[in-house]
Short mmCIF file of C-alpha atoms and ligand atoms in Angstrom, two decimals:
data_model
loop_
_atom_site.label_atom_id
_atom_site.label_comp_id
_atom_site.label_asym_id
_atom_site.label_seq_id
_atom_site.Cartn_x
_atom_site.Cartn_y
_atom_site.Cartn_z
CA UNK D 77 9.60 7.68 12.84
CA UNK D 78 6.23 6.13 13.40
CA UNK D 79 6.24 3.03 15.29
CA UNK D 80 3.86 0.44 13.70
CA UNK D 81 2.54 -3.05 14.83
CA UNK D 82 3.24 -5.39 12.72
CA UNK D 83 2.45 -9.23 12.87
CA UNK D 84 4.60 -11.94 11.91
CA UNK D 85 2.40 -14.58 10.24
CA UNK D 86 4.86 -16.57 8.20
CA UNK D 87 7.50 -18.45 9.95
CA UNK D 88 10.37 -17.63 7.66
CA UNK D 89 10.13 -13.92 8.56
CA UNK D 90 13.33 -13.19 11.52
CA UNK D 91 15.00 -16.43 9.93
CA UNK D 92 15.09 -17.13 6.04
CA UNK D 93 13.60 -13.34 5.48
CA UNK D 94 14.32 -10.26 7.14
CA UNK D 95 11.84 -7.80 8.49
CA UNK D 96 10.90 -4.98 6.27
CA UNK D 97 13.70 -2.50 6.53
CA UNK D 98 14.40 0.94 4.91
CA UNK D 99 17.35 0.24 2.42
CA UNK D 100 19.01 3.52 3.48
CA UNK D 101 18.52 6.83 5.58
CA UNK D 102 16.47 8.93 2.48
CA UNK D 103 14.65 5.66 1.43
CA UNK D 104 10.72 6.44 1.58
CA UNK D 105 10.13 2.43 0.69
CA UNK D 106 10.05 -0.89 2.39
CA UNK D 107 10.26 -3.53 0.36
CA UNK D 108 7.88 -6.60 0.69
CA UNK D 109 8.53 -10.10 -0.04
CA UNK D 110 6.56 -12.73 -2.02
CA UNK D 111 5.91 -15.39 0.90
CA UNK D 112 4.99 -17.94 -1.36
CA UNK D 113 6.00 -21.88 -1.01
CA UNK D 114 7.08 -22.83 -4.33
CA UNK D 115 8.30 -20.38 -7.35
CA UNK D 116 5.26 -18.80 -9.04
CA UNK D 117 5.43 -18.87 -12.79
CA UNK D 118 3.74 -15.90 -14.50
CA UNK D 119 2.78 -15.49 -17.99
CA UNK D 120 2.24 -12.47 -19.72
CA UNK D 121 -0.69 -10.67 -18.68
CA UNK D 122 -1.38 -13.05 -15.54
CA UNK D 123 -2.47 -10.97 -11.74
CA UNK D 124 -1.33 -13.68 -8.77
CA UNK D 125 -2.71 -12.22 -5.15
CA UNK D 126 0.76 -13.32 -2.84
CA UNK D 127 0.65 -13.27 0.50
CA UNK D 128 3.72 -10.80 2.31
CA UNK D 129 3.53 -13.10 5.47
CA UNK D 130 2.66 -9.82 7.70
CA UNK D 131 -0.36 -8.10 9.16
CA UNK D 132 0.21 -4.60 9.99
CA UNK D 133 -1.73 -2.30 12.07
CA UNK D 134 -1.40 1.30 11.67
CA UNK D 135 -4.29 2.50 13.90
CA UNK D 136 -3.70 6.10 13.79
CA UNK D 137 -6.38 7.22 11.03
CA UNK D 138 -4.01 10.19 9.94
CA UNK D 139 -1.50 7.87 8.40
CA UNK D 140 -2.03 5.49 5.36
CA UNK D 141 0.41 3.04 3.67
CA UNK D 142 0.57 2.64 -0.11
CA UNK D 143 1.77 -0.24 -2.05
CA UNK D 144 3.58 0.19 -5.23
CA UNK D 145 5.68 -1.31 -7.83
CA UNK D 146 9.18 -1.19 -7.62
CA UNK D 147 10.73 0.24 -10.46
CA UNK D 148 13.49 -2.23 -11.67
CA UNK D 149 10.80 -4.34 -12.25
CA UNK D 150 8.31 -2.24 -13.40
CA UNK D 151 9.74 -1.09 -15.92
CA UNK D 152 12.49 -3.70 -16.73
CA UNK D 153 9.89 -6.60 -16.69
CA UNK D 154 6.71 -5.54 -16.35
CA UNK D 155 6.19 -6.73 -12.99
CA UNK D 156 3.60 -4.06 -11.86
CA UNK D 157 0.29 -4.11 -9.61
CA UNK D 158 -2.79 -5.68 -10.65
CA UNK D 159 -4.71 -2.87 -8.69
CA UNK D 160 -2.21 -0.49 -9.61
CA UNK D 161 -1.65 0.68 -6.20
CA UNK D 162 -2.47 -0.62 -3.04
CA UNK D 163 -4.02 1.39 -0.30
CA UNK D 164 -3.87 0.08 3.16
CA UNK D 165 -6.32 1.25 5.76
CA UNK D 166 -5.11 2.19 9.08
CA UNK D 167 -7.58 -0.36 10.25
CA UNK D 168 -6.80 -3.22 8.26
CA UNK D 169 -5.37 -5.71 10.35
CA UNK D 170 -5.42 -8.67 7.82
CA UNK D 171 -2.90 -10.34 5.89
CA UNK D 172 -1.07 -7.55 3.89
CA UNK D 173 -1.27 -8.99 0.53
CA UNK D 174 -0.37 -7.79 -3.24
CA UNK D 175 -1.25 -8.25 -6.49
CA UNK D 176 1.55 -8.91 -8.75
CA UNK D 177 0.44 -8.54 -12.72
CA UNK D 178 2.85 -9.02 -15.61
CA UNK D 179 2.48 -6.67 -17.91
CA UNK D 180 5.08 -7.55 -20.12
CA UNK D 181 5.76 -9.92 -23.01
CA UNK D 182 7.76 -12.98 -21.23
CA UNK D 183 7.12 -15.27 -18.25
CA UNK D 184 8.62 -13.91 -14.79
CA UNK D 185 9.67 -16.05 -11.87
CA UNK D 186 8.99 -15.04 -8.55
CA UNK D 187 11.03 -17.49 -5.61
CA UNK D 188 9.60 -17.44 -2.38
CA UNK D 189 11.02 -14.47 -0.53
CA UNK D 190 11.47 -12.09 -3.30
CA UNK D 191 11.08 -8.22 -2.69
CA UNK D 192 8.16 -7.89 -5.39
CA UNK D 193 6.69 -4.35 -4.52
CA UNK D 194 7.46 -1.22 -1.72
CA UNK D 195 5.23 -0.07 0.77
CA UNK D 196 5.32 3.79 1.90
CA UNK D 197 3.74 5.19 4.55
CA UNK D 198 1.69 8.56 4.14
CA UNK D 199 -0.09 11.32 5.83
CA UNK D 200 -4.54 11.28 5.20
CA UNK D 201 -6.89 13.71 6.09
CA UNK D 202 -9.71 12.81 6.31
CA UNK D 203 -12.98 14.85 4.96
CA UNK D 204 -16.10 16.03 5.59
CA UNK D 205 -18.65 17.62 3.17
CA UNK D 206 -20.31 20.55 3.03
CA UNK D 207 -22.72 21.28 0.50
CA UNK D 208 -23.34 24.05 -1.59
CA UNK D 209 -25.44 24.92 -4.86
CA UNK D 210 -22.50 26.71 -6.32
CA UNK D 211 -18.51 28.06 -4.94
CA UNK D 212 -18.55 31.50 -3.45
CA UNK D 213 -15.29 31.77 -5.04
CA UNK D 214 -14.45 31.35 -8.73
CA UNK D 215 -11.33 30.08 -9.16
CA UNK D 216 -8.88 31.15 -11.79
CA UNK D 217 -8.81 27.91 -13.01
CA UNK D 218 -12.89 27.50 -12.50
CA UNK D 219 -13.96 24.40 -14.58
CA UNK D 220 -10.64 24.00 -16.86
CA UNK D 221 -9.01 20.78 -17.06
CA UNK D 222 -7.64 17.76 -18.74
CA UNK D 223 -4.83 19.33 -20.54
CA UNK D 224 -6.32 22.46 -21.64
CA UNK D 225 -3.49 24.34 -20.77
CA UNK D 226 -1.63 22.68 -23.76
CA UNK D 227 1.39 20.56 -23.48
CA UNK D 228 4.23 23.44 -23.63
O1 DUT W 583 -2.81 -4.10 -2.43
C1 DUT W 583 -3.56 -4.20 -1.45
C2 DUT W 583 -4.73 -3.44 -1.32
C3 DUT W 583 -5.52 -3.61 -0.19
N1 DUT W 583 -5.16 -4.48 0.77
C4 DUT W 583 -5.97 -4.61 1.98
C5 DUT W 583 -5.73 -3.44 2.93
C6 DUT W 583 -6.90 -2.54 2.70
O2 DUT W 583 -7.18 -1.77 3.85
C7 DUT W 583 -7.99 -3.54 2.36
C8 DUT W 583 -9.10 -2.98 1.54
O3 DUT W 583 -8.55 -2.39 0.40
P1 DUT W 583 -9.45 -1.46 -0.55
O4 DUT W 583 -10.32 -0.58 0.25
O5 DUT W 583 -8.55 -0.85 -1.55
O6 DUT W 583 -10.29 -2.59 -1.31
P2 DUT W 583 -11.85 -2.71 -1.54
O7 DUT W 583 -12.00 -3.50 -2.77
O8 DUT W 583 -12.52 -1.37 -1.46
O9 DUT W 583 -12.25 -3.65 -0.30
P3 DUT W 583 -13.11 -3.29 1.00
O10 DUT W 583 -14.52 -3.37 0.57
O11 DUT W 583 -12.71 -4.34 1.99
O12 DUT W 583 -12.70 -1.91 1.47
O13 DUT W 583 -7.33 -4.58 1.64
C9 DUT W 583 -3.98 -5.22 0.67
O14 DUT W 583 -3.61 -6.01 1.53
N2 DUT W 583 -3.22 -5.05 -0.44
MG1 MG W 584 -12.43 -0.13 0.30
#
């Protein structure tokens, strides 16, 4: 486990809503909640940027966290991510926010404190580049790509 500052910056968090938690032992996600005021109506093919009412800090530039859809309403409503994932920096220390887009066909309601999308925590590495004019290796792959290894 990876202990990560986190900052409270909506009062209903520790009363009306519970810390992010993981649901069991083998879950990878924590859900986050839509910290809005009043429920948010939205129509088909609408994006609405909701606060989660935390800040995190993950500081250690080896780890990452990813927000994603969850899939109940993914792919039961179309209740997906208007960036279509979220990448959090380990030095971001603003508002954690996310961008809910309907992709489907009917409204969706989201009430204040629902669990709209997951956030998982990841390994980076980080890069450096070293340039060349051509690979002293060819690959057995080389340049091959987009499907041209057929479908079966
Ligand atoms: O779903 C998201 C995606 C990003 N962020 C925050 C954390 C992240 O570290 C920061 C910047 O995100 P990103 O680098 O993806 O966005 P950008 O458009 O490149 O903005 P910037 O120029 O600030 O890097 O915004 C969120 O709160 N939620
Ligand atoms: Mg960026």
């Amino acid at each position: 486990m990876n202990n990560i500052d986190v900052k409270i910056l909506d009062r209903r968090f520790g009363d009306c809503f519970p810390l992010p938690a993981y649901a069991t032992r083998g879950s990878a996600g924590l859900d986050l909640r839509a910290c809005i005021d009043e429920p948010l109506v939205l129509a088909p093919g609408e994006t609405h940027l909701l606060p989660t009412g935390l800040a995190i800090h993950i500081a250690d530039p080896n780890l990452a966290a990813v927000i994603m859809p969850r899939s109940g309403l993914g792919h039961k409503h179309g209740i997906v991510l208007g960036n279509m994932i979220g990448l959090i920096d380990s030095d971001y220390q603003g508002p954690l926010m996310v961008s809910v887009w309907n992709r489907g066909q009917e409204i969706f309601i989201v009430e204040p404190g629902d669990r709209i999308a997951q956030m998982v925590f990841i390994p980076i590495v980080q890069a450096t580049f070293n340039l060349v004019n051509s690979f002293i290796n060819i690959s057995e792959r080389n340049e091959s790509g987009f499907g041209h290894s057929g479908r079966q």
